[in-house]
Amino acid sequence: MVVGIPEVKVGVRADAVGGLARAAELLLDGRGVVVGWPGTAERLLGYAASEVVGRPAVGLLVSDNGVRVSELVQRCRADGGWSGVVSVRHADGRPTPVEVRVVRLPEETGQASWLVSAADAALSAVWGLGPAVLAQLPVRSPVGLAVVDAELRCVWSNAALEHFGGGTAAERLGRRLAEIQPGLNAEVLEMYMRRVLHSGEPVVGLEHVGRTRSDPHRDHAHVMSFVRIDDDLGHPLGVCYSVFDTTDRYRAQQRLALLGRASEQIGRSLDVGSTAQDLADVAVPELADCVVVDLLESAATGAEPVPRRAGDGPGERLLRLGRRGAYAQGADTAVGYDATSPLWQVLADGRSRRTAHLDSEAAWWAGGILTGGASRPHTAMVVPLLARGTALGVATFIRAQNDEPFDEEDLRLAEELVARAAVCLDNARRYAREHTAALVLQRSLLPHGMPAQQAVQAAAHYRPGDELSALGGDWYDVIPLSGARVALVVGEVPGHGIEAVAAMGQLRTAVRTLADLDLPPEEVLAHLDDLITQAAREEQTGGAGGHQVGGRGAAGATGASCLYVIYDPVSLRCVMASAGHPTPAIITPGAAPGFPDLPQGPALGIGGLPFESIELTLAEGSVLALYTDGLIDEPDAGRDGLRRALAAPGLSLEHLCRHVVDELAPARPLTDDAVLLLARTRGLDAGHVASWDLPSDPAVVAQARNMATRQLIVWGREDLTDTTELVVSELVTNAIRHATGPIQLRLILEHTLICEVFDASNSAPHLRHPRTADEGGRGLFLISQVTRRWGTRYTGDGKIIWAEQPLDHDALDFGTAGTAMET
């Protein structure tokens, strides 16, 4: 090997970086003697350097190769070089076609005068490429190529690399990457170069994102590869690296990734505010530094927004429901924009606005959006939230720290994000409206307070499910009955939504109607069961005939549960029956909460076993706890939790009711409605009840009037004497005339004056409208005119006809009752 050969080979290999496949470079002196035989030549022809160096190169040629050796030498001397295909004898004796290119070297290169590049002609023939063509590839390739030496200084680069910034090829020579492209994270890239230099293992497909001198305001993505260059002895000379611009693909991937996150995150709930915030959260910081989402007040509250027209000034208020960014003003507040702000035009015409470069006068972009900061906004977009052709609001995108201005691709991406959010916002808005309507309907169907009665002190708490799908048909009721008694009712209709609420309303109305008949609990449930079964049968018949309009009506209550309890403060007796409803808890004074052994009848409308009731005697001051299954999830564990919650000491009935609900149903969102009705029993003082056994004799009527009058004097209610005498006379006379057996008269004074007459007959009295000439039949008619209400209830031994008279409201103090409903 001659001195200076490695220096020559650096330039040659740099020229061949882009694709001289299997090429060998030989060095000849002026006489054609081989003075340089690299390892690539040995691999191509099989001769070792010791076998060839110092011998004429023409000795390797085959004489019948079609090119006369003398002509070849003459052409080289005359033209300064030659290229073509010659036949060379391989070391194993076979002739090998070789494509060669002979180039005269400058005189200062030393002993070597000629450079011969040789390659397998068979391979070149297949591709139709020769060394001359291959030598052009690095120069003309659109891929940026460069060669650095062992010190990582640039020694060669092609023209394509100039498009990446950093200057021309001449300006790059002798400089390191950090000097050529400052800010390109050169330390990391040079780390890979050193790794390739030391290991010899190439690095292929390294993805890198950064900003270049040619475009300092935008991130660019590149794919880079690093390959080591060795000399003939295998010593590393430097690294060749390639650079391919993948910015378009990178940005497309970023946009797709952002849209994918938007699909997952926007609209995860049916809450308008949460959906607006989701949009802001997704867009920052990938698309903008600051995003605010402002909705028209009508859209934010679930109403239908009023369409705006071009030229309309500021109309209804805008509410900021979403914000993200260091400079964004607070959410959940009303915001104002100047009348000249393009925001109003965006709302009117539904077209987005984009400004790539904001000047200092464009304060309307920041007005109502930013609260200050070190960086002034320099680019902005306003995109309308359109749903079914109507603008619900706008989303504003601001860049203040990111130097890159918004372009058309950014606007298209923002519009796609906002379009997805607008659909979710519209769904949330419509859902909020339906949910509100269902809540209003449900509240209108539930008690708005506790009725006046003395039997129990009652408190109720209703906590609706947060989602429309969780808003069900739970209900409760406190119904005053005759004889100072009271009915406590809790029930639940299966299903959720408005249909379940409507079915609940019908079922509650039916219960109140049956309660007015003074039926025992098991009979009330039996009549409810018949009603729902008949409604379901009629619905099936109507559906088959094609006459069903919609809605399930009472048939929607099929499978409903109901607990019906009657408490009598005179006898302290409590009768209850259940249709598939949880057993109530009972807290006896001085004892722990417990559960009675109540038979669980079938759910309403299911059919099967008859309903059974149980009768208990409760101590005065006992607390009955009626509830729906939304309060307890599991029967056993739920009962234990209910016991612990009800055992809380020192709480009023209203506070205890709220405490129990908070303890057992604290989670939000609730998956089902929760209802709790608490009733503390009272005993009616014996001094407020008077009763007399009367014989079945017409002469006793006057005696009954006198006894009733004397009792009213004792009670201090002489003002009721005339009416009471009339009622007693008519009821006792009616019992003597139409019944047999013993008769009992009873007066009860609570918030009304109750007059009851018991007889052994089961025949029902009827209210008649007698004619002028009739001598009788006016008794019940007169009673209906002078009393608040009257009625009949049946017992095991006969019936009781009763009538109630109102008292002055401040005559007696019977305590207060409480009810609470959450929205």
Coordinates of N, CA and C in Angstrom, one line a residue, residues 307-459:
P307 N -81.8 31.0 17.2 CA -80.9 31.2 16.1 C -80.6 32.7 16.0
R308 N -79.3 33.0 15.7 CA -78.9 34.4 15.5 C -78.7 34.6 14.0
R309 N -78.8 35.9 13.6 CA -78.7 36.3 12.2 C -77.5 37.3 12.1
A310 N -77.0 37.3 10.9 CA -75.8 38.2 10.7 C -76.3 39.7 11.0
G311 N -75.4 40.4 11.7 CA -75.7 41.7 12.1 C -76.3 41.9 13.5
D312 N -76.7 40.8 14.0 CA -77.3 40.8 15.4 C -76.1 41.2 16.4
G313 N -76.4 42.1 17.3 CA -75.4 42.4 18.3 C -75.4 41.4 19.4
P314 N -74.7 41.7 20.5 CA -74.7 40.8 21.6 C -76.2 40.5 22.1
G315 N -76.5 39.2 22.2 CA -77.8 38.8 22.6 C -77.8 38.2 24.0
E316 N -78.2 37.0 24.2 CA -78.3 36.4 25.5 C -76.9 36.2 26.0
R317 N -76.8 35.9 27.3 CA -75.5 35.8 27.9 C -74.8 34.5 27.5
L318 N -73.4 34.6 27.6 CA -72.6 33.4 27.4 C -72.1 33.0 28.7
L319 N -72.1 31.7 28.9 CA -71.6 31.1 30.2 C -70.3 30.3 29.8
R320 N -69.3 30.5 30.6 CA -68.0 29.8 30.4 C -68.1 28.5 31.1
L321 N -68.3 27.4 30.4 CA -68.4 26.1 31.0 C -67.1 25.2 30.9
G322 N -66.2 25.7 30.1 CA -64.9 24.9 29.9 C -63.7 25.9 29.8
R323 N -62.6 25.5 30.4 CA -61.4 26.3 30.2 C -60.2 25.5 30.5
R324 N -59.1 25.8 29.9 CA -57.9 25.1 30.1 C -56.8 26.0 29.6
G325 N -55.8 26.2 30.4 CA -54.6 27.1 30.1 C -54.3 28.0 31.2
A326 N -53.0 28.4 31.2 CA -52.5 29.2 32.3 C -53.2 30.6 32.4
Y327 N -53.8 31.1 31.2 CA -54.3 32.4 31.2 C -55.8 32.5 31.2
A328 N -56.5 31.3 31.2 CA -57.9 31.3 31.0 C -58.6 31.8 32.2
Q329 N -59.6 32.7 32.0 CA -60.4 33.2 33.2 C -61.3 32.1 33.7
G330 N -61.9 32.3 34.8 CA -62.6 31.2 35.5 C -63.8 30.7 34.8
A331 N -64.1 29.4 35.1 CA -65.3 28.7 34.4 C -66.5 29.0 35.3
D332 N -67.7 28.5 34.8 CA -69.0 28.6 35.4 C -69.3 30.1 35.7
T333 N -68.9 31.0 34.9 CA -69.2 32.4 35.1 C -69.7 33.0 33.7
A334 N -70.5 34.0 33.9 CA -71.0 34.8 32.7 C -69.8 35.6 32.1
V335 N -69.6 35.6 30.8 CA -68.5 36.3 30.2 C -69.1 37.3 29.2
G336 N -68.4 38.4 29.0 CA -68.9 39.4 28.0 C -67.9 39.7 27.0
Y337 N -68.3 39.9 25.8 CA -67.4 40.3 24.7 C -67.9 41.6 24.1
D338 N -67.0 42.4 23.5 CA -67.3 43.6 22.9 C -68.3 43.3 21.7
A339 N -69.1 44.3 21.4 CA -70.1 44.1 20.4 C -69.5 43.9 19.0
T340 N -68.2 44.4 18.8 CA -67.5 44.3 17.6 C -66.8 43.0 17.4
S341 N -66.8 42.2 18.5 CA -66.0 40.9 18.4 C -66.5 40.0 17.4
P342 N -65.6 39.4 16.6 CA -66.1 38.4 15.6 C -66.8 37.2 16.2
L343 N -66.7 37.1 17.5 CA -67.4 36.0 18.1 C -68.9 36.0 17.8
W344 N -69.5 37.1 17.8 CA -70.9 37.2 17.5 C -71.2 36.9 16.1
Q345 N -70.3 37.2 15.1 CA -70.5 36.9 13.7 C -70.3 35.3 13.6
V346 N -69.4 34.8 14.4 CA -69.3 33.3 14.3 C -70.6 32.6 14.8
L347 N -71.2 33.2 15.8 CA -72.5 32.6 16.3 C -73.6 32.8 15.3
A348 N -73.5 33.9 14.5 CA -74.6 34.2 13.6 C -74.5 33.4 12.3
D349 N -73.3 33.3 11.7 CA -73.1 32.7 10.4 C -72.6 31.3 10.5
G350 N -72.1 30.8 11.7 CA -71.7 29.5 11.9 C -70.4 29.2 11.2
R351 N -69.6 30.2 10.8 CA -68.3 30.0 10.2 C -67.2 30.4 11.1
S352 N -66.1 29.5 11.0 CA -65.0 29.7 11.9 C -64.1 30.9 11.5
R353 N -63.4 31.5 12.5 CA -62.5 32.6 12.2 C -61.1 32.2 12.7
R354 N -60.1 32.5 11.9 CA -58.7 32.2 12.2 C -57.8 33.4 11.9
T355 N -57.0 33.8 12.8 CA -56.0 34.9 12.6 C -54.6 34.3 12.9
A356 N -53.8 34.2 11.9 CA -52.4 33.6 12.1 C -51.5 34.5 12.9
H357 N -51.7 35.8 12.7 CA -50.8 36.8 13.4 C -51.6 37.9 13.9
L358 N -51.7 38.0 15.2 CA -52.5 39.0 15.9 C -51.6 40.2 16.1
D359 N -52.2 41.4 15.8 CA -51.4 42.6 16.1 C -51.8 43.1 17.5
S360 N -51.2 44.1 18.0 CA -51.4 44.6 19.3 C -52.8 45.2 19.5
E361 N -53.5 45.5 18.4 CA -54.8 46.1 18.5 C -55.9 45.1 18.6
A362 N -55.6 43.9 18.3 CA -56.6 42.8 18.3 C -57.0 42.3 19.7
A363 N -57.4 43.3 20.5 CA -57.7 42.9 21.9 C -58.9 42.1 22.0
W364 N -59.8 42.1 21.0 CA -61.0 41.3 21.1 C -60.8 39.8 21.2
W365 N -59.6 39.4 20.7 CA -59.3 37.9 20.8 C -59.1 37.6 22.3
A366 N -58.4 38.4 23.0 CA -58.1 38.1 24.4 C -59.2 38.6 25.4
G367 N -60.0 39.6 24.9 CA -61.0 40.1 25.8 C -62.0 39.1 26.3
G368 N -62.1 39.0 27.6 CA -63.0 38.0 28.2 C -62.4 36.6 28.2
I369 N -61.1 36.5 27.7 CA -60.5 35.1 27.7 C -59.3 35.0 28.6
L370 N -58.4 35.9 28.4 CA -57.1 35.8 29.1 C -57.1 36.7 30.3
T371 N -56.4 36.3 31.4 CA -56.3 37.1 32.6 C -54.9 37.7 32.7
G372 N -54.1 37.7 31.7 CA -52.7 38.2 31.8 C -51.7 37.1 31.7
G373 N -50.5 37.5 31.7 CA -49.4 36.5 31.6 C -48.2 37.1 30.9
A374 N -47.1 36.4 30.9 CA -45.9 36.9 30.4 C -45.9 37.0 28.9
S375 N -46.7 36.1 28.2 CA -46.7 36.0 26.8 C -48.0 36.6 26.2
R376 N -47.9 37.4 25.2 CA -49.1 38.0 24.6 C -49.6 37.0 23.5
P377 N -50.9 36.8 23.4 CA -51.4 35.9 22.4 C -51.1 36.4 21.0
H378 N -50.6 35.5 20.2 CA -50.1 36.0 18.8 C -50.9 35.3 17.7
T379 N -51.7 34.3 18.0 CA -52.5 33.6 17.0 C -53.8 33.0 17.7
A380 N -54.9 33.0 17.0 CA -56.1 32.6 17.6 C -57.1 32.0 16.6
M381 N -58.1 31.2 17.1 CA -59.1 30.7 16.3 C -60.4 30.7 17.1
V382 N -61.5 31.0 16.5 CA -62.9 30.9 17.1 C -63.7 29.9 16.2
V383 N -64.2 28.9 16.8 CA -64.9 27.8 16.1 C -66.3 27.7 16.7
P384 N -67.4 27.7 15.9 CA -68.7 27.6 16.5 C -69.1 26.2 16.9
L385 N -69.8 26.0 17.9 CA -70.4 24.7 18.4 C -71.7 24.6 17.7
L386 N -71.8 23.8 16.6 CA -73.0 23.7 15.8 C -73.6 22.3 16.0
A387 N -74.9 22.3 16.3 CA -75.7 21.1 16.5 C -77.0 21.2 15.8
R388 N -77.2 20.4 14.8 CA -78.5 20.4 14.0 C -78.7 21.8 13.4
G389 N -77.7 22.4 13.0 CA -77.8 23.7 12.3 C -77.9 24.9 13.2
T390 N -77.8 24.7 14.5 CA -77.9 25.9 15.4 C -76.7 26.0 16.3
A391 N -76.2 27.2 16.4 CA -75.0 27.4 17.2 C -75.4 27.4 18.7
L392 N -74.7 26.5 19.4 CA -74.8 26.4 20.9 C -73.9 27.3 21.6
G393 N -72.8 27.7 21.0 CA -71.8 28.5 21.6 C -70.5 28.5 20.8
V394 N -69.4 28.9 21.3 CA -68.1 28.9 20.6 C -67.0 28.4 21.4
A395 N -66.0 27.9 20.8 CA -64.7 27.5 21.4 C -63.6 28.4 20.8
T396 N -62.8 29.0 21.7 CA -61.8 29.9 21.3 C -60.4 29.2 21.6
F397 N -59.5 29.2 20.6 CA -58.2 28.6 20.8 C -57.2 29.7 20.7
I398 N -56.2 29.7 21.6 CA -55.2 30.8 21.7 C -53.8 30.1 21.8
R399 N -52.9 30.7 21.1 CA -51.5 30.4 21.4 C -50.7 31.7 21.8
A400 N -50.1 31.5 23.0 CA -49.3 32.7 23.5 C -47.9 32.3 23.7
Q401 N -47.6 31.0 24.1 CA -46.3 30.5 24.4 C -45.7 29.8 23.2
N402 N -46.6 29.0 22.5 CA -46.1 28.3 21.3 C -46.0 29.3 20.2
D403 N -44.8 29.4 19.6 CA -44.5 30.4 18.6 C -45.1 30.0 17.2
E404 N -45.6 28.8 17.0 CA -46.1 28.4 15.8 C -47.5 29.0 15.5
P405 N -47.7 29.7 14.5 CA -49.1 30.3 14.2 C -50.0 29.2 13.8
F406 N -51.3 29.4 14.0 CA -52.3 28.5 13.5 C -52.4 28.5 12.0
D407 N -52.5 27.3 11.4 CA -52.6 27.3 9.9 C -54.0 26.6 9.6
E408 N -54.2 26.4 8.3 CA -55.5 25.8 7.9 C -55.6 24.4 8.4
E409 N -54.5 23.6 8.5 CA -54.6 22.3 9.1 C -55.1 22.3 10.6
D410 N -54.5 23.3 11.3 CA -54.9 23.5 12.7 C -56.4 23.8 12.8
L411 N -56.9 24.7 11.9 CA -58.3 25.0 11.9 C -59.2 23.9 11.6
R412 N -58.8 23.0 10.6 CA -59.6 21.9 10.3 C -59.6 20.9 11.5
L413 N -58.5 20.7 12.2 CA -58.5 19.9 13.3 C -59.3 20.4 14.4
A414 N -59.3 21.7 14.7 CA -60.1 22.3 15.7 C -61.6 22.2 15.4
E415 N -61.9 22.3 14.1 CA -63.3 22.2 13.7 C -63.8 20.8 13.9
E416 N -63.0 19.8 13.7 CA -63.4 18.4 13.9 C -63.5 18.1 15.4
L417 N -62.6 18.6 16.2 CA -62.8 18.4 17.6 C -64.1 19.1 18.1
V418 N -64.3 20.3 17.7 CA -65.5 21.0 18.1 C -66.8 20.4 17.6
A419 N -66.7 19.8 16.4 CA -67.9 19.2 15.9 C -68.3 18.0 16.7
R420 N -67.3 17.2 17.1 CA -67.5 16.1 18.0 C -68.1 16.5 19.3
A421 N -67.5 17.6 19.9 CA -68.0 18.1 21.2 C -69.4 18.6 21.1
A422 N -69.7 19.3 19.9 CA -71.0 19.9 19.8 C -72.1 18.8 19.8
V423 N -71.9 17.7 19.2 CA -72.8 16.6 19.2 C -73.1 16.1 20.6
C424 N -71.9 15.9 21.3 CA -72.1 15.5 22.7 C -72.7 16.5 23.6
L425 N -72.4 17.8 23.4 CA -73.1 18.9 24.1 C -74.6 18.9 23.8
D426 N -75.0 18.7 22.6 CA -76.4 18.7 22.3 C -77.1 17.5 22.9
N427 N -76.4 16.4 22.9 CA -77.0 15.2 23.6 C -77.2 15.5 25.1
A428 N -76.1 16.1 25.7 CA -76.2 16.4 27.1 C -77.2 17.4 27.4
R429 N -77.4 18.4 26.5 CA -78.4 19.5 26.7 C -79.8 18.9 26.6
R430 N -80.0 18.0 25.6 CA -81.4 17.4 25.5 C -81.6 16.5 26.7
Y431 N -80.6 15.8 27.1 CA -80.7 14.9 28.2 C -81.0 15.6 29.5
A432 N -80.3 16.8 29.7 CA -80.6 17.6 30.9 C -82.1 18.1 30.9
R433 N -82.6 18.4 29.7 CA -84.0 18.9 29.6 C -84.9 17.7 30.0
E434 N -84.7 16.6 29.4 CA -85.5 15.4 29.7 C -85.4 15.0 31.2
H435 N -84.2 15.1 31.7 CA -84.0 14.7 33.1 C -84.7 15.7 34.0
T436 N -84.6 17.0 33.7 CA -85.3 18.0 34.5 C -86.8 17.8 34.4
A437 N -87.3 17.5 33.2 CA -88.8 17.2 33.1 C -89.2 16.0 33.9
A438 N -88.4 15.0 33.9 CA -88.7 13.8 34.7 C -88.7 14.1 36.2
L439 N -87.7 14.9 36.6 CA -87.7 15.3 38.0 C -88.9 16.1 38.4
V440 N -89.3 17.1 37.5 CA -90.4 17.9 37.8 C -91.7 17.1 37.9
L441 N -91.8 16.1 37.0 CA -93.0 15.3 37.0 C -93.0 14.4 38.3
Q442 N -91.8 13.9 38.6 CA -91.7 13.1 39.8 C -92.1 13.9 41.1
R443 N -91.5 15.1 41.1 CA -91.8 15.9 42.3 C -93.3 16.3 42.4
S444 N -93.9 16.5 41.2 CA -95.3 16.8 41.3 C -96.2 15.7 41.7
L445 N -95.7 14.4 41.5 CA -96.5 13.3 41.9 C -96.2 12.8 43.3
L446 N -95.2 13.3 43.9 CA -94.8 12.9 45.3 C -95.4 13.9 46.3
P447 N -95.6 13.6 47.6 CA -96.2 14.5 48.5 C -95.3 15.7 48.7
H448 N -96.0 16.9 48.8 CA -95.2 18.1 49.0 C -95.2 18.5 50.5
G449 N -95.7 17.7 51.3 CA -95.7 17.9 52.7 C -96.4 16.8 53.4
M450 N -96.4 16.8 54.7 CA -97.1 15.8 55.5 C -98.5 16.3 55.9
P451 N -99.5 15.4 55.7 CA -100.9 15.8 56.0 C -101.0 16.0 57.6
A452 N -102.0 16.7 58.0 CA -102.3 16.9 59.4 C -102.9 15.7 59.9
Q453 N -102.4 15.1 61.0 CA -102.9 13.9 61.6 C -102.1 13.8 62.9
Q454 N -102.7 13.0 63.9 CA -102.1 12.9 65.2 C -101.5 11.5 65.5
A455 N -101.7 10.6 64.5 CA -101.3 9.2 64.8 C -99.8 9.1 64.9
V456 N -99.1 9.7 64.0 CA -97.6 9.6 64.0 C -97.0 11.0 63.7
Q457 N -95.7 11.1 64.1 CA -94.9 12.2 63.6 C -94.0 11.6 62.4
A458 N -94.1 12.2 61.3 CA -93.5 11.6 60.1 C -92.4 12.5 59.5
A459 N -91.4 11.9 58.9 CA -90.4 12.6 58.2 C -90.0 11.7 57.0

